[in-house]
Coordinates of C-alpha atoms and ligand atoms in Angstrom, one line a residue:
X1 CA 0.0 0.0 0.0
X2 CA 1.1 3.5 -0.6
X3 CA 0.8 6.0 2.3
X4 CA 1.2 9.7 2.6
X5 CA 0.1 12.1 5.0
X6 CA -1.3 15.9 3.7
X7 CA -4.3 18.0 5.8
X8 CA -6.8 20.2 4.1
X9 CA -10.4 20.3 3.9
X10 CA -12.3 17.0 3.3
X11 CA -14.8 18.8 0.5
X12 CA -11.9 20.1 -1.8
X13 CA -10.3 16.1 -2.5
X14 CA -10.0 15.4 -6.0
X15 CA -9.8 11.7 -5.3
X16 CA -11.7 8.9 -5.8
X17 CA -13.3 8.5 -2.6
X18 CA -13.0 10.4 1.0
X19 CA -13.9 8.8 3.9
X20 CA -15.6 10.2 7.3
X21 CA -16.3 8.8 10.4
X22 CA -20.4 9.2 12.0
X23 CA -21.0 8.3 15.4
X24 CA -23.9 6.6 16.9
X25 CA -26.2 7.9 17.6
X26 CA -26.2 9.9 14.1
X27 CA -23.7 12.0 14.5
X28 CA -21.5 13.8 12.4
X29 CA -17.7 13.8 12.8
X30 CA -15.8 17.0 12.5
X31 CA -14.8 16.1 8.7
X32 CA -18.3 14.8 8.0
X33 CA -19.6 17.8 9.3
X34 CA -17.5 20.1 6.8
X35 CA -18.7 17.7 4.4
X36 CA -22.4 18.8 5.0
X37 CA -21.6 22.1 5.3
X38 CA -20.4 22.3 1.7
X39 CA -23.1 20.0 0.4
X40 CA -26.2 21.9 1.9
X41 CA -27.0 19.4 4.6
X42 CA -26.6 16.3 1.9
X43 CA -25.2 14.3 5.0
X44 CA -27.1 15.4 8.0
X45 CA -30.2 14.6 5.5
X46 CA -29.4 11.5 4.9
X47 CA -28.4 10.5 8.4
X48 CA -32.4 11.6 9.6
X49 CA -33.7 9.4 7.5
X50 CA -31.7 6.6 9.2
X51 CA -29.3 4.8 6.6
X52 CA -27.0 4.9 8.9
X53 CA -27.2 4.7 12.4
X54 CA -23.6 5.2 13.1
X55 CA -22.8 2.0 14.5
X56 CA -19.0 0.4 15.0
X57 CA -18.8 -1.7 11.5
X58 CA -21.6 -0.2 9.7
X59 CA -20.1 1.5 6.1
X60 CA -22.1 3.5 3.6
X61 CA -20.8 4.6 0.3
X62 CA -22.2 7.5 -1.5
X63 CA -21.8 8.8 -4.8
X64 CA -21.5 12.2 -6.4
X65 CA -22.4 14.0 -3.1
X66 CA -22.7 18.1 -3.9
X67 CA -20.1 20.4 -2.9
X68 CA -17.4 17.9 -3.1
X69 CA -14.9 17.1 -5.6
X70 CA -14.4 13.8 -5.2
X71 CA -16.0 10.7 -7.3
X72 CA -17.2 9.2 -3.4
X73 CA -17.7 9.6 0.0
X74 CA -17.3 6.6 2.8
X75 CA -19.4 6.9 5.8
X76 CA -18.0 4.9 8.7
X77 CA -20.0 4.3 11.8
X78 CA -17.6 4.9 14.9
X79 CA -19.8 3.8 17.6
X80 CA -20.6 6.1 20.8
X81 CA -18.2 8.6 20.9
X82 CA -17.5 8.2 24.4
X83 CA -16.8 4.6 24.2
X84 CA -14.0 4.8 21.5
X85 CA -10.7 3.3 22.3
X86 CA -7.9 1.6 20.7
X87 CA -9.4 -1.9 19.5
X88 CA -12.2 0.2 18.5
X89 CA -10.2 2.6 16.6
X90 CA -9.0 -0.5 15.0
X91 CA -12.2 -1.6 13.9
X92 CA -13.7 1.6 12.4
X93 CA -10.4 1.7 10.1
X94 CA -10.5 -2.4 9.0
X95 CA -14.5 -2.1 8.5
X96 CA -13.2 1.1 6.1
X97 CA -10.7 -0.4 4.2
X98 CA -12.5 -3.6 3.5
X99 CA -15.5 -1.7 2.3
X100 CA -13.2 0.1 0.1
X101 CA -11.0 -2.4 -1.4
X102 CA -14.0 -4.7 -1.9
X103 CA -15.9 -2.0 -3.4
X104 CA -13.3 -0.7 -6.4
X105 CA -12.0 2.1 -4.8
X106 CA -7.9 2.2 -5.7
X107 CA -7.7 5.4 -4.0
X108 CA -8.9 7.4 -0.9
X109 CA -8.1 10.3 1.5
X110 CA -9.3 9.2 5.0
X111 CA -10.1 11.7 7.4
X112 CA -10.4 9.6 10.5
X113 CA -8.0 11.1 12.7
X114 CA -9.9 13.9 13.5
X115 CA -11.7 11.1 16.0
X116 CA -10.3 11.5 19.5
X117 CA -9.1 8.3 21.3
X118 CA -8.4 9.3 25.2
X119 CA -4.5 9.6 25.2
X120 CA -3.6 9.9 21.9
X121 CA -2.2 12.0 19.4
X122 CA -2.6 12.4 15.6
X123 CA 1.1 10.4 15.1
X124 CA -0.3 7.7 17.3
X125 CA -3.5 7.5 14.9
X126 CA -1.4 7.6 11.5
X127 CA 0.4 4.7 13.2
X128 CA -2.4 2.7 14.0
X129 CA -4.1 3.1 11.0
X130 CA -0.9 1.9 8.8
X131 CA -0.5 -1.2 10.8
X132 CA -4.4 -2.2 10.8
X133 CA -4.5 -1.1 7.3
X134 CA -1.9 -3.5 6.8
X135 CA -3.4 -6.1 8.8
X136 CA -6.6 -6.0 7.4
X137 CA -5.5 -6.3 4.1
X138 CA -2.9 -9.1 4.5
X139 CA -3.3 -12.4 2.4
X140 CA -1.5 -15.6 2.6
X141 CA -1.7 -17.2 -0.9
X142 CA 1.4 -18.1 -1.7
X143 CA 0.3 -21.9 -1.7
X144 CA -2.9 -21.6 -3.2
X145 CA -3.0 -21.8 -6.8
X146 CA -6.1 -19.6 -7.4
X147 CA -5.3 -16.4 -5.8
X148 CA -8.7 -14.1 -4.1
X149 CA -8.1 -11.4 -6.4
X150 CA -10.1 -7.9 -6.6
X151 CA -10.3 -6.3 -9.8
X152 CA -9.6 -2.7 -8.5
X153 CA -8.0 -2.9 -5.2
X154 CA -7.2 -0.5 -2.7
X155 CA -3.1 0.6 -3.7
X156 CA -3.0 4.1 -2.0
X157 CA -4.3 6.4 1.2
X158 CA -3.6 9.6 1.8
X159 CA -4.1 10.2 5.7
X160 CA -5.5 14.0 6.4
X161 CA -4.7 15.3 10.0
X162 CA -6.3 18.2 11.5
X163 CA -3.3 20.5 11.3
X164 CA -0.5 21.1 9.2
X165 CA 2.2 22.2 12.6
X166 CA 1.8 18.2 13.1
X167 CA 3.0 17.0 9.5
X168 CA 6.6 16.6 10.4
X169 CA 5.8 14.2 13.3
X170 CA 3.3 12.4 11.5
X171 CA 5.5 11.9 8.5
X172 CA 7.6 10.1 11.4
X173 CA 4.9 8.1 12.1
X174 CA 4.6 7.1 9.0
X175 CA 8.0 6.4 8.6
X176 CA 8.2 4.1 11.3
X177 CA 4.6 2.3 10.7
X178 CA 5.3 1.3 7.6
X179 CA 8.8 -0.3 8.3
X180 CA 7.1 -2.1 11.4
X181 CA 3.9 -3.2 9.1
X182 CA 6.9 -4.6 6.9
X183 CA 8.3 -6.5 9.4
X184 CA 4.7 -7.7 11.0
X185 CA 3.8 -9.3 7.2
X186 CA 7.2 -11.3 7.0
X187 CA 6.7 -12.5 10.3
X188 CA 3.0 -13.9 9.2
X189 CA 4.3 -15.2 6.2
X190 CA 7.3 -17.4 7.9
X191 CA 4.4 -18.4 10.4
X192 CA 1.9 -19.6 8.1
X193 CA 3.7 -21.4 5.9
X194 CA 3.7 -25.2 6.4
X195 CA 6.5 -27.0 8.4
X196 CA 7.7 -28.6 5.3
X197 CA 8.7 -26.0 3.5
X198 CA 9.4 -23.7 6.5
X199 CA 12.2 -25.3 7.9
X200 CA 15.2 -24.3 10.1
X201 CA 17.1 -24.4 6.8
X202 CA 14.5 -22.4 5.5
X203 CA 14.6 -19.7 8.3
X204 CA 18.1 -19.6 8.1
X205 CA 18.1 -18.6 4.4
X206 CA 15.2 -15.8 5.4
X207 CA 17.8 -14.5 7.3
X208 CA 20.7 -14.4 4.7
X209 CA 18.3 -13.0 2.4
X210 CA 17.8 -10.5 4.3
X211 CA 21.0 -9.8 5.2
X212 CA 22.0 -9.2 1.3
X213 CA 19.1 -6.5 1.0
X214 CA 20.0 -4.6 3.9
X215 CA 23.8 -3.3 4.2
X216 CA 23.7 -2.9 7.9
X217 CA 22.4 -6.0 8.6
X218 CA 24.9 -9.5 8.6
X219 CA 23.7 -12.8 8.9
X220 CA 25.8 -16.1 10.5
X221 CA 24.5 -19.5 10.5
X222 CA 26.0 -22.0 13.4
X223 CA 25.7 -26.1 12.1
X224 CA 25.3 -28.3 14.3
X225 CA 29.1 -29.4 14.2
X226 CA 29.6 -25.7 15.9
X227 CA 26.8 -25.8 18.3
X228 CA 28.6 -29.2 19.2
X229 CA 31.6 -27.3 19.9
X230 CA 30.0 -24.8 21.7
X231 CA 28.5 -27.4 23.9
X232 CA 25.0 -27.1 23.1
X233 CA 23.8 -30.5 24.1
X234 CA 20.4 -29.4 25.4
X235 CA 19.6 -27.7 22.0
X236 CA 21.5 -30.4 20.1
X237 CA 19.2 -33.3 22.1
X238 CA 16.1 -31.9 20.5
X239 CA 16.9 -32.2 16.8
X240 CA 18.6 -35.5 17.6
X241 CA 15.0 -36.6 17.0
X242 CA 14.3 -35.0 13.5
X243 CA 16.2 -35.6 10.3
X244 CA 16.2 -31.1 9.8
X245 CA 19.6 -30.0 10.6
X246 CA 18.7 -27.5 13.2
X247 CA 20.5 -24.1 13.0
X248 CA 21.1 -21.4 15.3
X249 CA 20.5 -18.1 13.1
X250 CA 22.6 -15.2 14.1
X251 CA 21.8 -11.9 12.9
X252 CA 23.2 -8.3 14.0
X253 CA 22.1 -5.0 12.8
X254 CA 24.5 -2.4 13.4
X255 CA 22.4 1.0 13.0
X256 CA 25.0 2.6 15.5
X257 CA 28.8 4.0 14.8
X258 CA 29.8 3.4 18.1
X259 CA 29.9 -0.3 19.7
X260 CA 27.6 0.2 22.4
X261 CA 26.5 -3.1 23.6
X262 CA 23.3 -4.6 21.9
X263 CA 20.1 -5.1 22.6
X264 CA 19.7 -9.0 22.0
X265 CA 16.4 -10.7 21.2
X266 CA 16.0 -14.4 21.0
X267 CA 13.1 -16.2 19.4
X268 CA 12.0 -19.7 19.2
X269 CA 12.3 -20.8 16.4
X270 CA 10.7 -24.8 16.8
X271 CA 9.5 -24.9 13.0
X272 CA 7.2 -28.2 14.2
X273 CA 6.5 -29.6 17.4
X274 CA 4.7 -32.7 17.7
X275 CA 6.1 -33.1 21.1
X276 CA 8.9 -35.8 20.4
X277 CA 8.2 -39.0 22.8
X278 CA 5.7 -37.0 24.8
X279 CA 3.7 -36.8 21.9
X280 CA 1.0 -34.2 21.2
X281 CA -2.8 -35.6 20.8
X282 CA -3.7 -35.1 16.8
X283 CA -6.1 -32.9 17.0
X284 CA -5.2 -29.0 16.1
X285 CA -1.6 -30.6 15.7
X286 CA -1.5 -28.6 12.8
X287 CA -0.9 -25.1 14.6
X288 CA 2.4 -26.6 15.9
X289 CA 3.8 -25.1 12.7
X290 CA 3.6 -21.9 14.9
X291 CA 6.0 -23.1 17.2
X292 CA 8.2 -20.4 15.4
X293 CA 6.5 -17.8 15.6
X294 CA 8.8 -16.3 18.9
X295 CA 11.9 -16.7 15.8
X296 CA 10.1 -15.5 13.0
X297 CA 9.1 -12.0 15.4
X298 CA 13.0 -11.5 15.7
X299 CA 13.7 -12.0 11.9
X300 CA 11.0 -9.2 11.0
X301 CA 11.8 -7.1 13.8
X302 CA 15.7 -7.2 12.9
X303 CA 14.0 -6.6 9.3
X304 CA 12.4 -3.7 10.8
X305 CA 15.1 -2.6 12.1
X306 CA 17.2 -2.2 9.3
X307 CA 14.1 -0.6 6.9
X308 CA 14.2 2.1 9.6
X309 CA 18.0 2.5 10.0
X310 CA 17.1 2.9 13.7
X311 CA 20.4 4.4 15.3
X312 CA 20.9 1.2 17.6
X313 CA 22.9 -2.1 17.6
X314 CA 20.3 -4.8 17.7
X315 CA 21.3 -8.4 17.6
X316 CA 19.1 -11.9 16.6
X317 CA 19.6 -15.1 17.7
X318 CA 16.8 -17.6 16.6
X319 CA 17.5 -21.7 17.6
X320 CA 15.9 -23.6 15.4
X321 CA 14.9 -26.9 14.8
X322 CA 11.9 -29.4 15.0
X323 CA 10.5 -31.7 18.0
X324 CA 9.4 -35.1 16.1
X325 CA 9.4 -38.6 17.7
X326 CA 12.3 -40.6 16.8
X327 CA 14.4 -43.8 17.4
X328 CA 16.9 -41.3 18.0
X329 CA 15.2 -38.6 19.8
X330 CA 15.2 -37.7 23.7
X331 CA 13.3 -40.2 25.8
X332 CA 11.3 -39.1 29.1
X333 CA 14.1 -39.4 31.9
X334 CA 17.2 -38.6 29.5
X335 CA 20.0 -36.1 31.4
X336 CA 21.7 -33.5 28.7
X337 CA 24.4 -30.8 29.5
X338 CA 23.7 -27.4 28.3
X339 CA 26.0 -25.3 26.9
X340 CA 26.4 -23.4 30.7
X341 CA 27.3 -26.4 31.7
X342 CA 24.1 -27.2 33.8
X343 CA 22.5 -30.4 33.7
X344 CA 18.7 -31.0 32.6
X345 CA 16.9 -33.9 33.2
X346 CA 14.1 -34.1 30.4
X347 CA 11.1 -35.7 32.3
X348 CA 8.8 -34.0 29.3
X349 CA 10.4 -34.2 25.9
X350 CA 7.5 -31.7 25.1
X351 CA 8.7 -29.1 26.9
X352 CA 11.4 -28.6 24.3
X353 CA 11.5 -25.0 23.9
X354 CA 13.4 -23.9 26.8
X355 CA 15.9 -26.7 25.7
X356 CA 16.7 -24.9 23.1
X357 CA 16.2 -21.3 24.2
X358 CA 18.7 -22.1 27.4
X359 CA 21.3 -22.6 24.8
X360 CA 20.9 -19.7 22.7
X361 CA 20.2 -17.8 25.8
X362 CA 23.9 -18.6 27.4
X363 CA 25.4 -18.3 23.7
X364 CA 24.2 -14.7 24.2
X365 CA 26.7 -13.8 26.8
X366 CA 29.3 -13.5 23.9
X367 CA 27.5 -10.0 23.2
X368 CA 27.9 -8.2 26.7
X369 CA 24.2 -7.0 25.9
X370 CA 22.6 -4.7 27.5
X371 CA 19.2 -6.3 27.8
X372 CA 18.5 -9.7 26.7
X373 CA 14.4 -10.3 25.7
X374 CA 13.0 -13.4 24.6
X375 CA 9.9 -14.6 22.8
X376 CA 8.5 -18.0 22.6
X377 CA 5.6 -19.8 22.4
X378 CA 6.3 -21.5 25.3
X379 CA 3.5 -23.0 26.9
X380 CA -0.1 -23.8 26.9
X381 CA -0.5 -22.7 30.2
X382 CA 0.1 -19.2 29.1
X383 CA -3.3 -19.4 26.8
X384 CA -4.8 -20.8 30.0
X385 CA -3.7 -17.7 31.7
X386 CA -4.3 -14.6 29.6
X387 CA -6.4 -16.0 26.5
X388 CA -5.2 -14.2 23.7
X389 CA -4.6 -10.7 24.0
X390 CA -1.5 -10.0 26.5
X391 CA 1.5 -12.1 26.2
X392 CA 3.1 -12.8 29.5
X393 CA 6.1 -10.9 30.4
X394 CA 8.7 -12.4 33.5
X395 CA 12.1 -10.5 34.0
X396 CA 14.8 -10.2 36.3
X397 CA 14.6 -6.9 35.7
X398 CA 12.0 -4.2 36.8
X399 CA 12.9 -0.8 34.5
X400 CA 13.2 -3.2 31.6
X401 CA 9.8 -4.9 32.7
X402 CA 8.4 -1.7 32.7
X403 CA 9.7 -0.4 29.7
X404 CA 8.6 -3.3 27.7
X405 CA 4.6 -3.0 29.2
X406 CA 4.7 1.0 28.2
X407 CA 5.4 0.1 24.8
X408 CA 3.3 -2.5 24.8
X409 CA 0.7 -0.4 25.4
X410 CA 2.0 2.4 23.7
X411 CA 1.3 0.7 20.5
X412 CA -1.6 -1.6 21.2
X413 CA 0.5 -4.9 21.3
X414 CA 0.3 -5.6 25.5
X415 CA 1.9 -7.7 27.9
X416 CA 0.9 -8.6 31.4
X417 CA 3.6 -9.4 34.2
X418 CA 3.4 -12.0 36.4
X419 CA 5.6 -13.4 38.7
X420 CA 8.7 -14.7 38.5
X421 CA 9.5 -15.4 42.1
X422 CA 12.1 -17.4 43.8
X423 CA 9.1 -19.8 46.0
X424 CA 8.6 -21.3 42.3
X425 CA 12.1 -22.3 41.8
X426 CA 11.8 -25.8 43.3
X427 CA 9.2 -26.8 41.4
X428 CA 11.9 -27.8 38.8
X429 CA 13.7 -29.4 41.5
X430 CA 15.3 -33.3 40.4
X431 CA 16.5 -36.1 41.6
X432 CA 18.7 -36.8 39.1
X433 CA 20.3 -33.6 37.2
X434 CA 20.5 -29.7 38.4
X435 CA 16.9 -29.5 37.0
X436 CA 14.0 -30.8 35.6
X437 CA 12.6 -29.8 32.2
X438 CA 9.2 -29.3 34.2
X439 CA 7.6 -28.1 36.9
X440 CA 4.9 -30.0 37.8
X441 CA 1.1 -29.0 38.1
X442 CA 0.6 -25.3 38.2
X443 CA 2.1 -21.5 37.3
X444 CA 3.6 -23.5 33.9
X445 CA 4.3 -20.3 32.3
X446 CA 5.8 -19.4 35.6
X447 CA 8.1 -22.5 36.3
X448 CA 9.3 -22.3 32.3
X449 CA 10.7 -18.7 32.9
X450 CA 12.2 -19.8 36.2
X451 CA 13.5 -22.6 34.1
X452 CA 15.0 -20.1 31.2
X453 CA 16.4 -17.7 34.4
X454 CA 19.1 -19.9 35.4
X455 CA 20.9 -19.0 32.3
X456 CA 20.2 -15.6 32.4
X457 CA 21.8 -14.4 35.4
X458 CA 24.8 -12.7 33.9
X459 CA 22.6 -9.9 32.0
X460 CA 19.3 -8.2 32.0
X461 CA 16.6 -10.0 30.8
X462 CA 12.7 -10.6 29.7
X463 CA 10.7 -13.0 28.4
X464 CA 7.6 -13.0 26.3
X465 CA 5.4 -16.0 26.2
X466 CA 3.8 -15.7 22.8
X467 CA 1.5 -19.0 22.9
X468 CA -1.9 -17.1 22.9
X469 CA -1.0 -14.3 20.9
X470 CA 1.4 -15.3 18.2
X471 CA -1.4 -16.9 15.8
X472 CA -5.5 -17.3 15.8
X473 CA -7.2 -20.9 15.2
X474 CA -10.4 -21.0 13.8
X475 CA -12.3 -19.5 10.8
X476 CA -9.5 -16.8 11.0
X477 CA -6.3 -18.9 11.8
X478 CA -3.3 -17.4 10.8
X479 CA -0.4 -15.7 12.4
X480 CA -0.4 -12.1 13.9
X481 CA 2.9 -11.3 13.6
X482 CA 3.0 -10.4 17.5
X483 CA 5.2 -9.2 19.0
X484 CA 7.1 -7.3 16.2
X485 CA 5.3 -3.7 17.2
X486 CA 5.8 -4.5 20.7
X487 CA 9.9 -5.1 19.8
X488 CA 9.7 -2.3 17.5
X489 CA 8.2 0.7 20.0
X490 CA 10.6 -0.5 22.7
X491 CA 13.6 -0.5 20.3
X492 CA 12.7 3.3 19.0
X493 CA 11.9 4.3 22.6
X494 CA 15.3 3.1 23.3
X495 CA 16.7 5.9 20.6
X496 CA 14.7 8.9 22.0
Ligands
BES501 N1 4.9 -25.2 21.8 C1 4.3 -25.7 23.0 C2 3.5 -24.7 23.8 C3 2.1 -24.4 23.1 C4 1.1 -25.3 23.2 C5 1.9 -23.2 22.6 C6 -0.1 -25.0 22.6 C7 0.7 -22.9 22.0 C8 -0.3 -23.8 22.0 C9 5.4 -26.2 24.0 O1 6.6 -26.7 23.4 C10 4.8 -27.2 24.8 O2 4.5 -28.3 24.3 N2 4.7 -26.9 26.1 C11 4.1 -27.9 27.0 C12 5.0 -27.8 28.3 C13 4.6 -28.9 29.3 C14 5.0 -30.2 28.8 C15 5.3 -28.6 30.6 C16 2.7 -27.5 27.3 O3 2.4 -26.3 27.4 O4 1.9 -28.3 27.3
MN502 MN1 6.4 -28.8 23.0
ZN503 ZN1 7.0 -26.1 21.5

C-alpha cells in the first residue's frame, strides 16, 4: 500500500473517494460535518432518514455528493463517541478499508484522525491506521494456486490530520509504521507457511536473504558441528529426534557507529512440534507449525530494524529446529548438558522450547548486551492464563519490565507481568540432574521462565510467552505477527 500524510479540507479532495467517520447515535464527525456544510445538509439529511445509524462496522458509500470534488464519499459508523478506544479505533479503520477495497475504490483520503481516542495524538492514529490497514488487508496465498483477487483494489491512502504544525511528526509516524507493518507481514508469512517447507534451513536462508538487501544487517548460520563445539547439548538433544539440521541463526544490525552493547532478542524458532516422545494428541496438531513464531518475530523485527536505519545495535539469535518422535530422539528421563554447563533432566520431551532457548540464551553472553528479551511460544498454560490478548512478560529486571509494558501499550500490542519469584524455583527441582525440564502442576508459564532464568543471570533479561497471541485458530487462523510492534516501539523508545 502507498501512504502519505497531507491536511486540508475533506470537501476540496479530488480523489476517488474520501472517507468520514459518524457516530452513533447519528452524528456527524468534524470532517463529516465540513462535508455537510459544503453539500447543503446532503449528510445530515441523509443520516435523519436513518441509513446509517452510526454504529461500529456499519459503512455507507455515496456517490456524487454536492459540494465535493471527489467521485465518493465513505461513511463509517464509529460507535458512541464516548466509548472509543484503541481496539475500536482499529475496527472503524478495518471495517473502512474492507468496504473500500472490496468496493473498487484504488484510491482514498481518510479523514479519521480527527476522531479522538483518550491519550492519543494524531502520530499515534497515522500509526495505527498503517498497521491495521496493513493487517486488514494481509493475504497468505502463496500456496494456493487460485489467488482471491479484486479487480480494482485499494493501492493508495492519503491520511488527512487536523493541522498542518503536526506534519513533520506524523510523516515520522509514518515512517516508522510502515517499516514495522513490513516486518509484522514477514513475520506472518514465515508463520503460516507449512513445516515442510518452513524449515530451520528455510529460516536460516530468510535471514541471509535479508542480510544481502540490507547493508547494515549481517547474517551467520551455526551447524550443528559448531553448536557441538559450543556445547550445546540441550539444543542439540532436541533435533537429535528430526532428520532437519537445526541451526542457530545469528543476525546483527549495526544501525550505530559506536559499539555500544546490543540489545539481543532471542526467538523460538521450533519450525514443528509434535512433542517428540511425549507426543502431542492429533487434533489441532496442525498449529504446531507456529512453534516459530517467537523466531520468525526476531527476523521481522531485525527486518524492521534495518528498513528504519534505527540508530541502535540490535542483535538476533533464533534456535531452530523441529520436536518429532524418533528412534533417535530424547526419551522421558534422558539427562543433557547445556552449553552453561548445567545439567537437565528431560522428564517431558515436550517441553522442548526452553531446551533450546537455554542454549541460545547462554550463547548470548558472547554479546555483553545490554538487555536480553525473549519470545517464545512456550506453553499452553500461558493461553490458560491470559487468553489471547496479552502475552506474559517475567524478567529479572524491573525498568526493563516496565519499559517493555509502556510500549506495549504504547502501540496496542500488550503484555501482562506476572511473577517470577524465587518460592517457584523448586518446582523444577530433580532427583537426578541440576533440573527438571518441568515443573509439575501449576504456574507453567511461571516455572518455564524460572526454568530459562538460570541462564540468564549474567545480563538483564525478559521473556515474552507468545502462545496465545502469536497466531489465531479457527475461521480466521493465521499468524499475527505479534510481537514485532511491541519489539519495534521499545527499540525506537530506546533511541529517544
Ligand atoms: N509449543 C508448546 C506450547 C504451546 C502449546 C503453545 C499450545 C501454544 C499452544 C510447547 O513446546 C509445549 O509443548 N509446552 C508444554 C509444556 C509442558 C509439557 C510442561 C505445554 O504447554 O503443554
Ligand atoms: Mn512442546
Ligand atoms: Zn513447543
Amino acid at each position: 500500500m502507498e501512504f502519505s500524510v497531507k491536511s486540508g479540507n475533506p470537501e476540496k479532495q479530488r480523489s476517488a473517494c474520501v472517507v468520514v467517520g459518524v457516530f452513533e447515535p447519528r452524528r456527524l464527525s468534524q470532517s463529516a460535518e465540513q462535508i455537510d456544510k459544503a453539500s447543503d445538509g446532503y449528510l445530515s439529511n441523509l443520516i435523519r432518514r436513518g441509513d446509517i445509524e452510526g454504529k461500529l462496522g456499519q459503512s455507507l458509500l455515496l456517490y456524487n455528493v454536492p459540494g465535493t470534488l471527489c467521485d465518493r464519499v465513505l461513511l463509517v459508523g464509529c460507535g458512541r463517541e464516548r466509548e472509543l478506544s484503541p481496539d475500536k479505533y482499529a475496527t472503524i479503520i478495518a471495517t473502512a478499508t474492507r468496504a473500500l477495497n472490496e468496493g473498487g475504490t484504488m484510491e482514498a483520503v481518510f479523514y479519521l484522525t480527527d476522531i479522538n481516542i483518550k491519550g492519543q495524538d494524531s502520530p499515534w492514529k497515522v500509526s495505527q491506521l498503517i498497521l491495521t490497514v496493513e493487517d486488514t488487508l494481509y493475504q497468505f496465498d502463496q500456496l494456493k494456486s487460485e489467488k482471491d483477487e479484486f479487480r480494482r483494489p485499494l493501492r493508495k491512502i492519503i491520511i488527512s490530520i487536523p493541522s498542518r504544525r503536526e506534519l513533520a511528526e506524523c510523516e515520522e509516524a509514518l515512517k516508522s509504521a510502515q517499516a514495522i507493518a513490513l516486518g509484522v507481514s514477514t513475520a506472518k508469512d514465515l508463520g503460516n507457511l507449512p513445516g515442510n517447507i518452513c524449515t530451520p534451513t528455510y529460516l536460516a536462508k530468510t535471514a541471509l536473504q535479508l542480510a544481502k538487501e540490507h547493508e547494515a544487517l549481517s547474517t551467520s548460520i551455526l551447524e550443528e558441528a559448531d553448536m557441538e563445539e559450543l556445547g550445546m547439548g540441550s539444543l542439540l538433544s532436541v533435533s537429535r529426534g528430526s532428520r532437519e539440521p537445526a541451526k542457530l541463526i545469528v543476525m546483527e544490525y549495526k544501525g550505530a557507529e559506536n559499539n555500544d552493547n546490543p540489545i539481543v532478542l532471542v526467538g523460538k524458532g521450533l519450525t514443528f512440534d509434535a512433542g517428540g516422545i511425549s507426543i502431542k494428541p492429533s487434533a489441532g496438531m496442525d498449529e504446531m507449525k507456529y512453534d516459530m513464531c517467537g523466531g520468525a518475530s526476531v527476523i521481522g523485527t531485525l527486518q524492521a530494524c534495518a528498513e528504519l536505519q534505527l540508530p541502535l545495535s540490535v542483535v538476533g539469535v533464533v534456535p531452530s529446529s523441529e520436536n518429532l518422535p524418533d528412534g533417535d530422539a530424547n526419551k522421558p528421563g534422558d539427562v543433557v548438558t547445556s552449553m552453561s554447563g548445567q545439567t537437565i533432566e528431560i522428564l517431558n520431551t515436550d517441553a522442548e522450547g526452553r531446551l533450546i532457548l537455554c542454549d541460545a540464551l547462554t550463547y548470548c553472553e558472547r554479546f555483553e548486551p545490554s538487555a536480553v528479551i525473549d519470545m517464545a511460544t512456550l506453553t499452553g498454560a500461558c493461553i490458560v492464563a491470559l487468553g489471547h490478548h496479552a502475552q506474559a512478560l517475567l524478567s529479572n529486571h524491573n525498568p526493563l519490565t516496565h519499559e517493555l509494558l509502556n510500549a506495549g501499550k504504547q502501540i496496542h500490542d500488550r503484555a501482562w507481568e506476572l511473577p517470577l519469584w524465587d518460592d517457584y524455583q523448586s518446582q523444577l527441582d530433580s532427583n537426578f540432574a541440576d533440573m527438571a525440564n518441568i515443573g509439575g502442576k501449576g504456574a507453567g508459564t511461571i516455572t518455564a521462565a524460572c526454568f530459562l532464568s538460570r541462564y540468564t543471570k549474567k545480563f538483564k533479561w525478559a521473556h515474552l510467552d507468545i502462545a496465545g497471541t502469536a497466531w489465531k485458530s479457527g475461521k480466521e487462523k493465521g499468524a499475527t505477527g505479534r510481537p514485532v510492534p511491541l519489539l519495534m516501539q521499545f527499540l525506537m523508545n530506546r533511541v529517544q
